Each structure stands twice: as structure tokens, then as C-alpha cells.
Coordinates of C-alpha atoms in Angstrom, one line a residue:
M1 CA 46.3 -13.0 38.2
L2 CA 47.5 -16.5 38.8
L3 CA 51.1 -15.4 39.6
Q4 CA 49.8 -12.7 42.0
S5 CA 47.6 -15.2 43.8
L6 CA 50.6 -17.6 44.3
K7 CA 52.7 -14.8 45.6
K8 CA 50.0 -14.0 48.1
R9 CA 49.9 -17.6 49.3
L10 CA 53.7 -17.9 49.7
N11 CA 54.7 -15.1 51.9
V12 CA 56.3 -14.6 55.4
D13 CA 53.0 -15.1 57.1
S14 CA 52.6 -18.6 55.6
P15 CA 52.7 -21.5 58.2
T16 CA 55.9 -23.5 58.6
F17 CA 56.0 -26.8 56.8
T18 CA 56.4 -29.7 59.4
P19 CA 56.8 -33.3 58.2
T20 CA 54.2 -35.6 59.9
F21 CA 56.3 -38.8 59.7
I22 CA 59.2 -37.6 62.1
A23 CA 58.3 -37.9 65.7
P24 CA 59.6 -35.0 67.9
S25 CA 61.9 -35.8 70.8
S26 CA 61.3 -34.9 74.4
N27 CA 63.1 -31.6 74.1
G28 CA 61.1 -30.6 71.1
A29 CA 63.9 -31.3 68.5
P30 CA 63.3 -34.1 65.9
S31 CA 65.2 -37.2 66.5
A32 CA 66.6 -39.2 63.6
S33 CA 66.8 -42.4 65.6
T34 CA 63.1 -42.4 66.3
P35 CA 61.4 -45.1 64.4
S36 CA 59.2 -43.7 61.7
K37 CA 56.4 -45.0 59.5
S38 CA 57.3 -46.9 56.4
T39 CA 57.6 -44.6 53.5
A40 CA 57.5 -47.4 50.9
I41 CA 54.7 -47.3 48.3
S42 CA 52.2 -50.1 48.7
P43 CA 51.7 -52.5 45.8
K44 CA 48.0 -51.6 45.9
A45 CA 48.7 -48.1 44.7
A46 CA 49.5 -49.4 41.3
S47 CA 45.9 -50.0 40.6
A48 CA 44.8 -46.6 42.0
A49 CA 43.1 -44.0 39.8
P50 CA 45.5 -41.4 38.4
F51 CA 45.5 -38.1 40.2
T52 CA 43.9 -35.2 38.4
P53 CA 44.4 -31.8 40.0
K54 CA 41.2 -29.8 40.2
G55 CA 42.8 -26.4 40.5
M56 CA 45.9 -24.5 41.3
S57 CA 45.3 -24.7 45.1
A58 CA 45.3 -28.5 45.2
G59 CA 48.0 -29.9 47.5
T60 CA 48.7 -26.7 49.3
A61 CA 48.9 -26.6 53.1
T62 CA 47.1 -23.3 53.3
P63 CA 44.0 -23.7 55.4
P64 CA 40.7 -23.1 53.6
A65 CA 39.7 -19.5 53.4
Y66 CA 36.1 -20.3 54.5
Q67 CA 34.5 -22.8 56.8
D68 CA 30.8 -23.1 57.4
V69 CA 30.8 -22.5 61.2
P70 CA 27.5 -22.1 62.9
S71 CA 27.0 -18.5 64.0
S72 CA 25.3 -17.5 67.1
E73 CA 24.1 -14.1 65.9
P74 CA 20.3 -13.9 65.9
Y75 CA 20.1 -12.2 62.5
L76 CA 21.8 -15.1 60.6
I77 CA 19.6 -17.9 59.4
P78 CA 21.6 -21.2 59.7
E79 CA 19.4 -23.0 57.1
V80 CA 20.4 -20.5 54.4
Q81 CA 24.0 -20.9 53.3
E82 CA 25.9 -17.7 52.9
F83 CA 26.9 -16.9 49.3
L84 CA 30.6 -17.3 48.6
P85 CA 31.9 -16.5 45.1
Q86 CA 34.4 -19.2 43.9
S87 CA 37.5 -18.2 42.1
F88 CA 39.7 -20.0 39.6
E89 CA 42.0 -21.1 42.4
S90 CA 39.5 -22.4 45.0
L91 CA 37.1 -24.9 43.4
Q92 CA 36.2 -26.9 46.5
L93 CA 35.2 -25.8 49.9
G94 CA 35.5 -27.8 53.1
D95 CA 32.3 -28.0 55.1
A96 CA 32.1 -28.4 58.9
N97 CA 32.5 -32.1 58.6
N98 CA 35.6 -31.9 56.5
T99 CA 33.7 -33.2 53.5
V100 CA 34.3 -31.9 50.0
A101 CA 31.4 -30.0 48.6
S102 CA 30.7 -30.7 44.9
T103 CA 31.1 -27.8 42.5
N104 CA 27.9 -26.1 41.4
P105 CA 27.5 -26.9 37.7
Y106 CA 25.8 -23.6 37.1
D107 CA 28.5 -21.5 38.8
P108 CA 29.6 -18.7 36.4
F109 CA 33.0 -18.6 38.1
T110 CA 33.8 -22.2 37.1
P111 CA 36.9 -22.6 34.9
T112 CA 36.4 -23.4 31.2
S113 CA 37.7 -26.9 31.5
L114 CA 35.4 -27.9 34.4
A115 CA 32.4 -26.0 32.9
A116 CA 32.9 -28.0 29.7
A117 CA 32.9 -31.3 31.5
V118 CA 29.8 -30.3 33.5
A119 CA 28.0 -29.0 30.4
G120 CA 28.3 -32.5 28.9
N121 CA 26.0 -33.8 31.7
H122 CA 23.7 -30.8 32.5
H123 CA 23.6 -28.5 29.5
Q124 CA 22.8 -30.8 26.6
N125 CA 19.6 -28.9 25.7
Q126 CA 20.9 -25.4 26.1
L127 CA 19.0 -22.6 24.4
N128 CA 20.9 -20.4 21.9
P129 CA 19.3 -17.0 22.0
Y130 CA 21.1 -16.0 18.8
A131 CA 19.9 -18.8 16.6
Q132 CA 18.1 -17.6 13.5
D133 CA 16.1 -20.7 12.9
A134 CA 13.9 -21.4 16.0
T135 CA 13.4 -25.0 15.0
V136 CA 17.1 -25.9 15.6
M137 CA 16.9 -24.8 19.2
A138 CA 17.3 -28.0 21.3
G139 CA 14.4 -28.7 23.5
M140 CA 12.3 -25.7 22.2
S141 CA 10.9 -27.2 19.0
G142 CA 7.5 -27.6 20.7
Y143 CA 7.1 -23.8 20.9
Y144 CA 8.0 -23.1 17.3
Q145 CA 6.1 -25.7 15.3
G146 CA 5.5 -24.9 11.6
Q147 CA 8.0 -22.1 11.3
G148 CA 9.2 -23.3 8.0
N149 CA 5.9 -22.5 6.3
F150 CA 5.6 -19.0 7.7
T151 CA 6.1 -16.3 5.1
Q152 CA 8.0 -13.3 6.3
P153 CA 6.9 -9.8 5.3
L154 CA 9.1 -7.3 3.6
Q155 CA 12.3 -6.8 5.6
Y156 CA 12.4 -3.1 5.3
H157 CA 13.7 -2.8 8.9
L158 CA 17.0 -4.4 7.8
Y159 CA 18.0 -1.1 6.2
A160 CA 17.3 1.1 9.2
P161 CA 20.5 2.9 10.3
L162 CA 21.6 2.3 13.8
G163 CA 23.0 5.1 16.1
P164 CA 25.0 6.8 17.2
H165 CA 25.3 8.9 14.0
R166 CA 28.5 10.7 13.2
E167 CA 28.2 14.4 13.0
N168 CA 31.8 15.3 12.6
L169 CA 32.1 14.2 9.0
L170 CA 34.0 16.3 6.5
A171 CA 32.4 17.9 3.4
Y172 CA 33.5 15.1 1.1
Q173 CA 32.7 12.3 3.5
R174 CA 29.4 10.3 3.3
T175 CA 27.8 7.5 5.3
A176 CA 26.2 4.5 3.6
H177 CA 22.7 5.7 4.3
D178 CA 23.4 9.0 2.4
F179 CA 23.1 7.1 -0.8
F180 CA 19.5 5.9 -0.2
I181 CA 16.2 7.4 0.6
S182 CA 15.2 8.0 4.2
D183 CA 13.8 5.2 6.3
A184 CA 10.3 6.7 6.7
V185 CA 9.7 7.2 3.0
R186 CA 11.1 3.8 2.1
E187 CA 9.1 1.9 4.8
E188 CA 5.9 3.7 3.7
L189 CA 6.4 2.8 0.1
Q190 CA 7.2 -0.8 0.8
R191 CA 4.2 -1.1 3.1
K192 CA 2.0 0.2 0.3
S193 CA 3.7 -2.1 -2.2
E194 CA 3.1 -5.1 0.1
A195 CA -0.6 -4.1 0.4
S196 CA -0.9 -3.8 -3.4
L197 CA 0.5 -7.3 -3.9
Q198 CA -1.6 -8.9 -1.2
I199 CA -3.7 -11.9 -2.3
L200 CA -6.4 -13.9 -0.7
P201 CA -6.0 -17.7 -1.4
N202 CA -8.9 -20.1 -1.1
S203 CA -11.4 -17.2 -1.4
S204 CA -15.1 -17.6 -2.1
L205 CA -15.0 -14.5 -4.3
P206 CA -15.3 -14.9 -8.1
A207 CA -12.0 -15.7 -9.8
H208 CA -12.7 -13.2 -12.6
I209 CA -15.0 -10.2 -13.0
D210 CA -14.9 -8.9 -16.5
H211 CA -11.1 -8.4 -17.1
F212 CA -10.2 -8.3 -13.4
H213 CA -8.8 -11.0 -11.2
S214 CA -7.3 -11.7 -7.8
L215 CA -10.1 -10.0 -5.8
V216 CA -9.3 -9.0 -2.2
P217 CA -12.0 -7.4 0.0
L218 CA -11.0 -4.0 1.5
D219 CA -14.0 -3.4 3.8
T220 CA -13.1 -3.1 7.5
T221 CA -16.4 -4.6 8.5
N222 CA -18.6 -7.4 7.1
Q223 CA -21.9 -5.7 7.9
K224 CA -24.2 -4.9 5.1
S225 CA -25.3 -1.3 5.0
A226 CA -27.5 0.4 2.5
A227 CA -27.8 3.7 4.3
I228 CA -25.7 5.8 1.8
F229 CA -26.3 4.5 -1.7
G230 CA -29.6 2.6 -1.1
Y231 CA -27.9 -0.7 -1.9
P232 CA -25.4 -2.8 0.1
S233 CA -21.9 -1.7 -0.9
W234 CA -18.6 -3.6 -0.9
V235 CA -15.1 -2.6 -2.0
Y236 CA -12.5 -4.9 -3.5
K237 CA -9.0 -4.7 -4.8
A238 CA -8.4 -6.4 -8.2
V239 CA -5.8 -6.6 -10.9
S240 CA -6.6 -5.8 -14.5
R241 CA -5.5 -8.3 -17.2
K242 CA -5.3 -5.4 -19.7
D243 CA -2.5 -3.3 -18.1
G244 CA -1.6 -5.3 -15.0
H245 CA -2.4 -2.4 -12.7
T246 CA -4.3 -2.6 -9.4
Y247 CA -7.7 -1.0 -9.2
A248 CA -10.4 -0.6 -6.5
L249 CA -13.9 -2.0 -7.4
R250 CA -16.9 -0.7 -5.6
R251 CA -19.9 -3.1 -5.9
L252 CA -23.5 -2.2 -5.4
E253 CA -25.3 -5.4 -4.5
G254 CA -28.7 -6.1 -6.1
Y255 CA -28.8 -3.2 -8.5
R256 CA -30.7 -3.6 -11.7
L257 CA -29.9 -1.3 -14.6
T258 CA -33.1 -0.1 -16.3
N259 CA -31.7 2.8 -18.4
E260 CA -28.5 2.7 -20.5
K261 CA -28.2 6.4 -20.2
A262 CA -27.6 6.1 -16.5
I263 CA -24.4 4.1 -16.9
R264 CA -23.2 6.4 -19.7
S265 CA -23.0 9.3 -17.3
V266 CA -19.8 7.8 -16.0
Q267 CA -18.1 8.9 -19.3
S268 CA -18.2 12.5 -18.0
W269 CA -16.4 11.6 -14.8
K270 CA -13.6 9.9 -16.7
R271 CA -12.6 13.4 -18.0
V272 CA -12.4 14.8 -14.4
S273 CA -8.7 15.0 -13.6
N274 CA -7.9 16.5 -10.1
S275 CA -5.4 15.4 -7.5
S276 CA -8.1 15.6 -4.8
V277 CA -10.6 13.3 -6.6
V278 CA -10.4 9.6 -6.9
T279 CA -10.4 8.9 -10.7
I280 CA -13.3 6.9 -12.1
H281 CA -12.2 4.6 -15.0
D282 CA -15.3 2.5 -15.8
A283 CA -18.6 1.1 -14.6
F284 CA -20.3 -2.1 -15.6
T285 CA -22.9 -4.6 -14.4
T286 CA -22.1 -8.2 -13.6
R287 CA -23.7 -11.4 -12.3
A288 CA -20.4 -13.0 -11.2
F289 CA -21.4 -12.6 -7.5
G290 CA -24.6 -14.6 -8.0
D291 CA -26.8 -11.5 -8.3
S292 CA -27.1 -8.4 -10.4
S293 CA -24.4 -6.0 -9.3
L294 CA -23.2 -2.6 -10.4
V295 CA -19.4 -2.3 -10.3
F296 CA -17.4 1.0 -10.4
V297 CA -13.7 0.9 -11.3
M298 CA -11.6 3.5 -9.5
D299 CA -7.9 4.2 -8.7
Y300 CA -6.6 2.1 -5.8
H301 CA -4.7 3.9 -3.1
P302 CA -3.1 1.3 -0.8
L303 CA -3.3 1.7 3.0
S304 CA -5.8 4.6 2.7
K305 CA -8.5 5.1 5.2
T306 CA -11.5 7.4 5.5
L307 CA -11.7 10.6 7.5
A308 CA -14.4 8.8 9.6
D309 CA -11.9 6.1 10.5
N310 CA -9.1 8.5 11.1
H311 CA -10.9 11.1 13.3
F312 CA -13.9 9.3 14.7
G313 CA -12.8 5.7 14.9
T314 CA -15.2 3.5 16.9
T315 CA -17.5 6.0 18.5
G316 CA -19.1 3.4 20.9
R317 CA -22.4 4.1 22.6
F318 CA -21.7 7.8 23.3
Q319 CA -22.1 8.9 19.6
G320 CA -23.1 12.4 20.6
R321 CA -19.8 13.2 22.3
P322 CA -16.4 14.0 20.9
S323 CA -14.4 10.8 20.3
G324 CA -10.9 12.1 20.3
P325 CA -8.5 15.1 20.5
H326 CA -9.4 18.1 18.5
V327 CA -7.8 18.5 15.0
P328 CA -5.2 21.3 14.6
E329 CA -6.6 24.2 12.7
Q330 CA -3.8 24.0 10.1
V331 CA -5.0 20.5 9.2
L332 CA -8.6 21.7 8.8
W333 CA -7.5 24.5 6.5
S334 CA -5.5 21.9 4.5
Y335 CA -8.7 19.8 4.2
I336 CA -10.7 22.9 3.1
V337 CA -8.2 23.9 0.4
Q338 CA -8.1 20.4 -1.1
I339 CA -11.8 19.8 -1.1
S340 CA -12.3 23.3 -2.6
S341 CA -9.9 22.4 -5.4
A342 CA -11.8 19.2 -6.1
L343 CA -15.2 21.1 -6.2
K344 CA -13.7 23.7 -8.4
T345 CA -12.8 21.1 -11.0
I346 CA -16.1 19.2 -10.6
H347 CA -18.3 22.2 -10.9
S348 CA -16.3 23.6 -13.8
S349 CA -17.1 20.3 -15.7
G350 CA -20.8 20.8 -15.2
L351 CA -21.0 18.0 -12.5
S352 CA -21.7 17.8 -8.8
A353 CA -20.0 15.6 -6.2
R354 CA -23.3 14.9 -4.4
L355 CA -21.4 12.8 -1.7
I356 CA -19.1 14.7 0.7
E357 CA -19.2 13.0 4.0
P358 CA -16.4 11.6 6.3
S359 CA -17.0 7.9 5.4
K360 CA -16.5 8.7 1.6
V361 CA -13.4 11.0 1.8
L362 CA -10.1 9.1 1.6
L363 CA -7.0 9.9 3.6
T364 CA -4.3 8.6 1.3
N365 CA -1.3 10.1 3.0
K366 CA -0.5 12.5 5.8
N367 CA -3.2 15.3 5.6
R368 CA -3.7 14.2 1.9
I369 CA -7.4 13.6 1.1
R370 CA -9.4 12.7 -2.0
L371 CA -13.2 12.8 -2.7
N372 CA -14.4 9.2 -3.4
S373 CA -17.5 7.6 -5.0
C374 CA -18.6 10.9 -6.6
A375 CA -20.2 9.3 -9.8
I376 CA -22.3 6.7 -8.0
F377 CA -25.4 8.9 -7.4
D378 CA -25.4 10.0 -11.1
V379 CA -26.0 6.4 -12.0
V380 CA -28.2 5.2 -9.1
Q381 CA -30.5 8.2 -9.0
H382 CA -30.4 9.1 -12.7
E383 CA -34.2 9.1 -13.1
S384 CA -34.8 11.5 -10.2
Q385 CA -31.8 13.8 -10.7
L386 CA -32.2 17.4 -9.6
P387 CA -30.8 20.4 -11.6
V388 CA -27.1 20.7 -11.5
P389 CA -27.0 24.2 -9.9
E390 CA -29.1 22.9 -7.0
L391 CA -26.8 19.9 -6.6
Q392 CA -23.8 22.2 -6.6
Q393 CA -25.3 24.3 -3.9
D394 CA -25.9 21.1 -1.9
D395 CA -22.2 20.2 -2.3
L396 CA -21.3 23.4 -0.4
V397 CA -23.6 22.6 2.4
Q398 CA -22.2 19.0 2.7
F399 CA -18.8 20.6 2.6
G400 CA -19.6 22.7 5.6
R401 CA -21.1 19.8 7.5
L402 CA -18.0 17.8 6.9
I403 CA -15.6 20.4 8.3
M404 CA -17.9 21.1 11.2
S405 CA -18.1 17.4 12.2
I406 CA -14.3 17.0 12.0
A407 CA -13.7 20.2 14.0
T408 CA -16.0 18.9 16.8
I409 CA -14.9 15.3 16.5
N410 CA -18.5 14.4 16.5
P411 CA -20.3 12.9 13.4
A412 CA -23.7 13.7 15.0
A413 CA -22.9 17.5 15.2
V414 CA -25.0 18.2 12.1
H415 CA -28.1 17.5 14.1
N416 CA -27.4 20.5 16.4
I417 CA -25.7 23.1 14.3
P418 CA -25.9 26.1 16.7
K419 CA -24.2 24.1 19.5
A420 CA -21.6 22.8 17.1
I421 CA -20.8 26.3 15.8
E422 CA -20.4 27.5 19.4
H423 CA -18.0 24.6 20.1
V424 CA -16.0 25.5 17.0
G425 CA -15.8 29.2 18.1
R426 CA -14.3 28.2 21.4
L427 CA -11.6 26.0 19.9
Y428 CA -10.7 27.7 16.6
S429 CA -10.3 31.1 15.0
T430 CA -13.1 33.4 14.0
E431 CA -12.1 33.0 10.3
L432 CA -12.7 29.2 10.4
K433 CA -16.0 29.7 12.2
D434 CA -17.1 32.2 9.6
C435 CA -16.0 29.9 6.8
I436 CA -18.2 27.1 8.1
L437 CA -21.2 29.4 8.6
W438 CA -20.8 30.7 5.0
L439 CA -20.9 27.1 3.7
L440 CA -23.9 26.1 5.7
S441 CA -25.9 29.3 4.9
P442 CA -28.6 28.8 2.3
S443 CA -28.3 30.5 -1.1
N444 CA -30.8 33.0 -2.3
P445 CA -31.4 34.6 -5.8
Q446 CA -30.0 38.0 -4.7
N447 CA -26.8 36.6 -3.3
S448 CA -25.9 33.3 -5.0
K449 CA -22.8 31.6 -3.7
G450 CA -20.4 29.4 -5.6
I451 CA -17.1 27.8 -5.2
D452 CA -15.3 30.6 -6.9
Q453 CA -16.5 33.1 -4.3
F454 CA -15.4 30.7 -1.6
L455 CA -11.9 30.3 -3.0
G456 CA -11.6 34.1 -3.1
G457 CA -12.4 34.3 0.6
I458 CA -9.7 31.8 1.6
A459 CA -6.9 33.0 -0.8
G460 CA -4.5 33.5 2.1
H461 CA -4.8 29.8 3.1
L462 CA -4.5 28.8 -0.5
A463 CA -1.1 30.4 -0.7
M464 CA 0.0 28.8 2.6
N465 CA -1.1 25.4 1.5
F466 CA 0.7 25.9 -1.9
D467 CA 3.9 26.8 -0.1
N468 CA 3.7 23.7 2.1
T469 CA 3.2 21.6 -1.1
L470 CA 6.3 23.2 -2.6
H471 CA 8.3 22.3 0.5
Y472 CA 7.1 18.8 0.3
D473 CA 8.0 18.7 -3.4
D474 CA 11.5 19.8 -2.6
Q475 CA 11.8 17.1 0.1
L476 CA 10.8 14.4 -2.4
H477 CA 13.3 15.7 -5.0
T478 CA 16.0 15.5 -2.3
E479 CA 15.0 11.9 -1.6
L480 CA 15.0 11.2 -5.4
N481 CA 18.4 12.7 -5.8
R482 CA 19.8 10.2 -3.3
E483 CA 18.6 7.4 -5.6
M484 CA 19.8 9.0 -8.8
E485 CA 23.3 7.4 -8.8
N486 CA 22.0 4.0 -7.9
S487 CA 20.8 3.3 -11.4
R488 CA 24.2 4.3 -12.8
I489 CA 25.9 1.8 -10.5
L490 CA 23.4 -0.8 -11.4
R491 CA 24.0 -0.4 -15.1
L492 CA 27.7 -0.7 -14.5
M493 CA 27.4 -3.8 -12.4
T494 CA 25.1 -5.3 -15.0
K495 CA 27.7 -4.8 -17.7
L496 CA 30.4 -6.4 -15.5
N497 CA 28.3 -9.5 -14.8
F498 CA 27.6 -9.9 -18.5
I499 CA 31.4 -10.0 -19.2
N500 CA 33.0 -11.7 -16.2
E501 CA 33.1 -15.5 -16.1
R502 CA 31.3 -15.9 -19.4
P503 CA 31.7 -19.6 -20.4
E504 CA 31.9 -19.0 -24.1
F505 CA 31.7 -16.3 -26.7
A506 CA 32.2 -16.5 -30.5
Q507 CA 33.3 -20.2 -30.0
N508 CA 36.1 -19.1 -27.7
E509 CA 35.9 -20.6 -24.2
Q510 CA 38.7 -18.4 -23.0
W511 CA 37.2 -15.1 -24.1
S512 CA 36.6 -13.8 -20.6
E513 CA 40.1 -14.8 -19.5
T514 CA 42.0 -13.0 -22.2
G515 CA 42.8 -9.5 -23.3
E516 CA 41.0 -6.7 -21.5
R517 CA 38.4 -9.1 -20.0
Y518 CA 41.1 -10.5 -17.8
F519 CA 41.7 -7.1 -16.3
L520 CA 37.9 -6.9 -15.5
K521 CA 38.0 -10.3 -13.8
L522 CA 40.9 -9.1 -11.5
F523 CA 39.0 -5.8 -11.0
R524 CA 36.0 -7.8 -9.8
D525 CA 38.2 -9.5 -7.2
Y526 CA 39.7 -6.2 -6.2
V527 CA 36.3 -4.7 -5.5
F528 CA 34.3 -7.6 -4.0
H529 CA 36.8 -10.3 -2.9
Q530 CA 39.4 -8.4 -0.8
V531 CA 40.6 -10.0 2.5
D532 CA 42.5 -8.6 5.4
A533 CA 45.9 -9.7 6.8
Q534 CA 44.2 -12.6 8.6
G535 CA 42.4 -13.8 5.5
N536 CA 39.0 -12.6 6.6
P537 CA 36.7 -11.1 4.0
V538 CA 36.5 -7.3 3.9
I539 CA 32.9 -6.1 3.6
D540 CA 33.2 -2.4 2.9
L541 CA 30.4 -0.7 1.0
A542 CA 32.4 2.6 0.8
H543 CA 35.2 0.7 -1.0
V544 CA 32.7 -0.8 -3.5
L545 CA 30.9 2.5 -4.2
T546 CA 34.2 4.4 -4.6
C547 CA 35.7 1.9 -7.0
L548 CA 32.5 1.6 -9.1
A549 CA 32.1 5.4 -9.2
K550 CA 35.7 5.9 -10.4
L551 CA 35.3 3.2 -13.0
D552 CA 32.1 4.8 -14.3
A553 CA 33.9 8.2 -14.5
G554 CA 37.0 6.7 -16.0
V555 CA 39.5 8.6 -13.9
D556 CA 43.3 8.4 -14.5
E557 CA 44.0 6.9 -11.0
K558 CA 45.9 3.6 -11.3
I559 CA 45.4 0.5 -9.1
S560 CA 47.3 -2.7 -8.6
L561 CA 45.4 -5.9 -9.6
V562 CA 46.8 -9.2 -8.4
S563 CA 45.7 -12.6 -9.6
R564 CA 44.4 -15.2 -7.3
D565 CA 47.6 -17.3 -7.4
E566 CA 49.6 -14.1 -6.8
Q567 CA 51.7 -14.8 -9.9
N568 CA 50.5 -11.8 -11.9
C569 CA 50.4 -8.2 -10.9
L570 CA 49.0 -5.6 -13.3
I571 CA 49.0 -1.8 -12.9
V572 CA 46.0 -0.3 -14.8
S573 CA 44.0 2.9 -14.5
Y574 CA 40.3 3.2 -14.2
K575 CA 40.2 4.9 -17.6
E576 CA 41.7 1.7 -19.2
L577 CA 39.2 -0.5 -17.3
K578 CA 36.3 1.6 -18.5
R579 CA 37.5 1.3 -22.1
G580 CA 37.7 -2.5 -21.6
V581 CA 34.2 -2.6 -20.2
E582 CA 32.7 -0.6 -23.1
A583 CA 34.6 -2.6 -25.7
A584 CA 33.6 -6.0 -24.3
F585 CA 30.0 -5.0 -23.8
Q586 CA 29.7 -3.7 -27.3
D587 CA 31.0 -7.0 -28.7
L588 CA 28.3 -8.8 -26.7
L589 CA 25.7 -6.3 -27.8
K590 CA 26.6 -6.6 -31.5
A591 CA 26.4 -10.4 -31.4
S592 CA 23.0 -10.2 -29.7
R593 CA 21.6 -7.9 -32.3
R594 CA 22.9 -10.1 -35.2
A595 CA 21.1 -13.0 -33.6
Q596 CA 17.8 -11.1 -33.7

């Protein structure tokens, strides 16, 4: 670009050079005898500042390409200077008064040398948008105070694959993300793991309740409500000292146990095992909260929410109106099948759920629900308990009310059943409407209804839901298959790290540097410490996985291992390397067993 610019400046159209110190004669020709100005250098020039060229155009006789000449056009504003991009060749522009305009320090067209000089004066506190630590940004520390004490959450997003994704891979080719589970499953599991490990420091809750510790409240509201159980209820997450597992504790505040048989009824619920019922493990009374409280120990399902929170949300002041979009009919049938399965197990055990309402049914996964708090009424209302057949009939009625309220997206729909049924008939199929009507209809001695009859009526939807479950099972097995080889690679890397760079073994400080162990050291450098022609490290996951897989299989392929000083070069096969790994690890294992 520079050469082309000089060629453009020096062409046939360039003005003729005329010396200014030779006076022209009367006929226009220069006269040699005409007295001229002295061309001697003044002694004062010795102390002058050295000349530093500002650009390639300095010293040329070419007139400036632009001059700020006032324009007479009415649409030009003389106060606003017209924008003129500066190039590498023209760094200074002459204004109307032949004065040199200073270069704009923020000009993006400024050369690197000049920009560096200007940056020393004007860009001392420049913001680096790529800095990882915000506290090191000059001049911005006031906006990021206390960042060193902030605890980052799980960095699950660091594993997300970035597009574009290659679709033209051959049958034997794989991408890095083919070896791991999908992003959605991994992120969901990590969020649940993070919720399970959450703690509440400086809490006013008791440090220990029976054999549980690290209590964390799970209630989404701090308002006391005794409308359901008759006592204010609270839910906590706690860790057991016996097995280290996390459980959910439901506490009934102010309950006084008057009959030991009431709390023994929980033993029957311990034997209830159904995938759609939250398992009850224990129940006990405690005064750790400063009062007499009854605590139920149940399975903890992290990040779960109730059907009321999922479908109704915050209803606001219009509680008699639908609060959201209608639920797809396939989802409603999935709910019906799961609750029917739970009631089948509960009724077969001679028990009754007694509590089937949106605020006590947990949504633990996508369209995956579980009945919760089923054993509480058997303890709280033990003295005034009705016969079990009547309670089981009431379970079916509550079941119908639950489906009807979710179908209408209105928790108050149970107060006007004919209108709610009419609304369901307009939105859903006749089969779903008849299903709800059958559940809500009262039982009579001539035509008693039970959960077995209901399951027979929805047999087609049972098969469909079972088929969906099998598809989901296949998907999970596919995800598990991706992780199958990871444990094999982990075991192999564990063995290599036990052997490589071991300071001493059997009173031999050179054990890891001799024999077959030396091959393994060079193999470690071959796999993890390779560099390119410029000496830059090679970070290639495909190379690492390929080499470790071949080592674990013990193939006959041979590789060249070079020492770090490039004085030794060994040709070995993966089969020989595997034999060396197994032999060295067995030596370590035998010595460890003798020490025990």
C-alpha cells in the first residue's frame, strides 16, 4: 500500500520542482550571476531539536489534499467540521490559516507508533473487556468491590458445545461432546446437586434435630397457614448423620402427641413403595424449635415444586378466573395415570391418601408427579378417623377435583362443578370429561366404584403412558452409554499417575525412571505434553482419548517415544505399554497389601 501511494504521488501530473533561492532573469531563465541567499548553516542550528518525521508525506511538495475552505452552500454548517478519514500517509492537515492541526488521539487510523505515544498520555486507565478478574481493571475497581469473596455457582455452562455443528462426519468419526451426556441432562443434574448441597449459614434454625443437621427452609413463603393440616406447617431440607443422605422434614408446629398409636401408624406407610408416592421414612416429636412439634421424614426431591405453583402460580385478586394457558390433554392423562398408579398401591395396602390437592402434589421432573404428605392425617386425625373404605372413596373424589381444577386452570373451580365441567367439555375430549365425571360421582351400594374399575376404563392411556416411559428409558440408557467409557479412561489415568514420577518405591529412588516405568513416563509426555513446530502446546482431546483407548485395549500399533532431551528414541507398541502399566501397578498393589 505504501509503494502504491508513493507511485501515485510521483507521476507525470506532479508539479515541477523549482528552487526558491535562484532568482529568475528578465527573460524568465535563471541567471547564475544573480546574487542568491546564503546557503550556509547557521551556528544556531546546532542547538536545534532533531527532526523527527511524522509520516511518509513529510517533506513532499505535494499540496495538501484537503483545506478547510468556507463553503457558501446553504446546506453546509460552517461550525461543524466535515469528517475526513486520516490515512497512514497524511497525519497532519493544514487549516485555513496554514496552521498544523494536532492529531486526534482517539483516531482509529493513527499509526501504531503514534498511537502508542498518545496512549501513554490519554489511555492510562483503559478498560480491558476480556479481563477475567474485574478488580484488575484500571479505573473500574469502584464498580466491582468485594468480587474476591463471591462464590461462583457450578460452571456447567463451560461444557456447552458451540456451533456450528459438523454434520458431514464419517461413521468412525466423533466429536468431543459425543463422549459425554447431553447438556440438558447434565445441567439439570448439576442444578439439583447444587440445590442438595445448599447450606444456610448464620441461621436461627436449630443446629440439630434428632440425627439431622444443616437445616435449610424450603417454603416459598414465610406466612403461617393452618388451613390444610390444622397446624402451621413448615418444610426443611436436612442431612442425616446416620447415612449422609438428604431428606425433607415437614414440621407441624404446636402439635402435642396424646396417643402413641397415632405415630405408630407411620410404620404402615414405610412399606408403601410406589414411584408416584413420596416415601415416608420416619416421624417423631421434638422441642428443638422451642415448642412441641411433629416432624415427618420424607424423601427429598431437589428443585421440585407443587402443581399449584406450576399451573396456578400467583393467582392475584381474580382467583375465580383461569390464571394461565390450558394444559395439554396428553399432560393431563399423564397425571391421571400416575395418580391412579399411586392410589392402586395405597388402596391395596389398606390405606388411603386422604390428601390429593394441587398444593400437596409434587412435580419433580417434566410431567413427573408424586403424591406428598399422605401419612400426616393418619397421625393428626387418628382419634376421629373414618372407615378406610369411605376414605378411599373420598380419595377418588379428591382425585377428580384435582384434575378438574388443573384442566380449568382455576383452583376455585370445585365450588361450581357444573360450570367447570362445561368448560372442560369445550377444551378437551369427551373421554376426559367422562373420566372426571366418574370420579366426582358419589358411590352407592348397588354400584360401588374403586380404583381397579377406573384403571380398567383408562387402559388405552395406560399403554400410551407406558410406551412414553419406555422411550424415556431408552433415552436415559443412551445418555448412560456415553458415560460408560469414561470410567475406563479414569481407571487407566489413575494407574498412570500412581506410577509416573513416584519419588521412591522399595527404597529405590529411581524406580519410576527405570525399566518399563521409563516407557510410561515418555508415553505421558507423548499424550499430554506434545508441542507443535513453533513450540506451542498442543491441546487435542481427540489425541488424548485415542491414545488412552489404544493403551487400554493393548493394540499392536507402535509409536515413537522421544525423551525430553531428545537423546533417546524408543519404538514401542501399545501392547507393551499396557503390559508395563499392569506390571508396575501390581507391584504397587502388592506392597500396599503387605503394609495392611
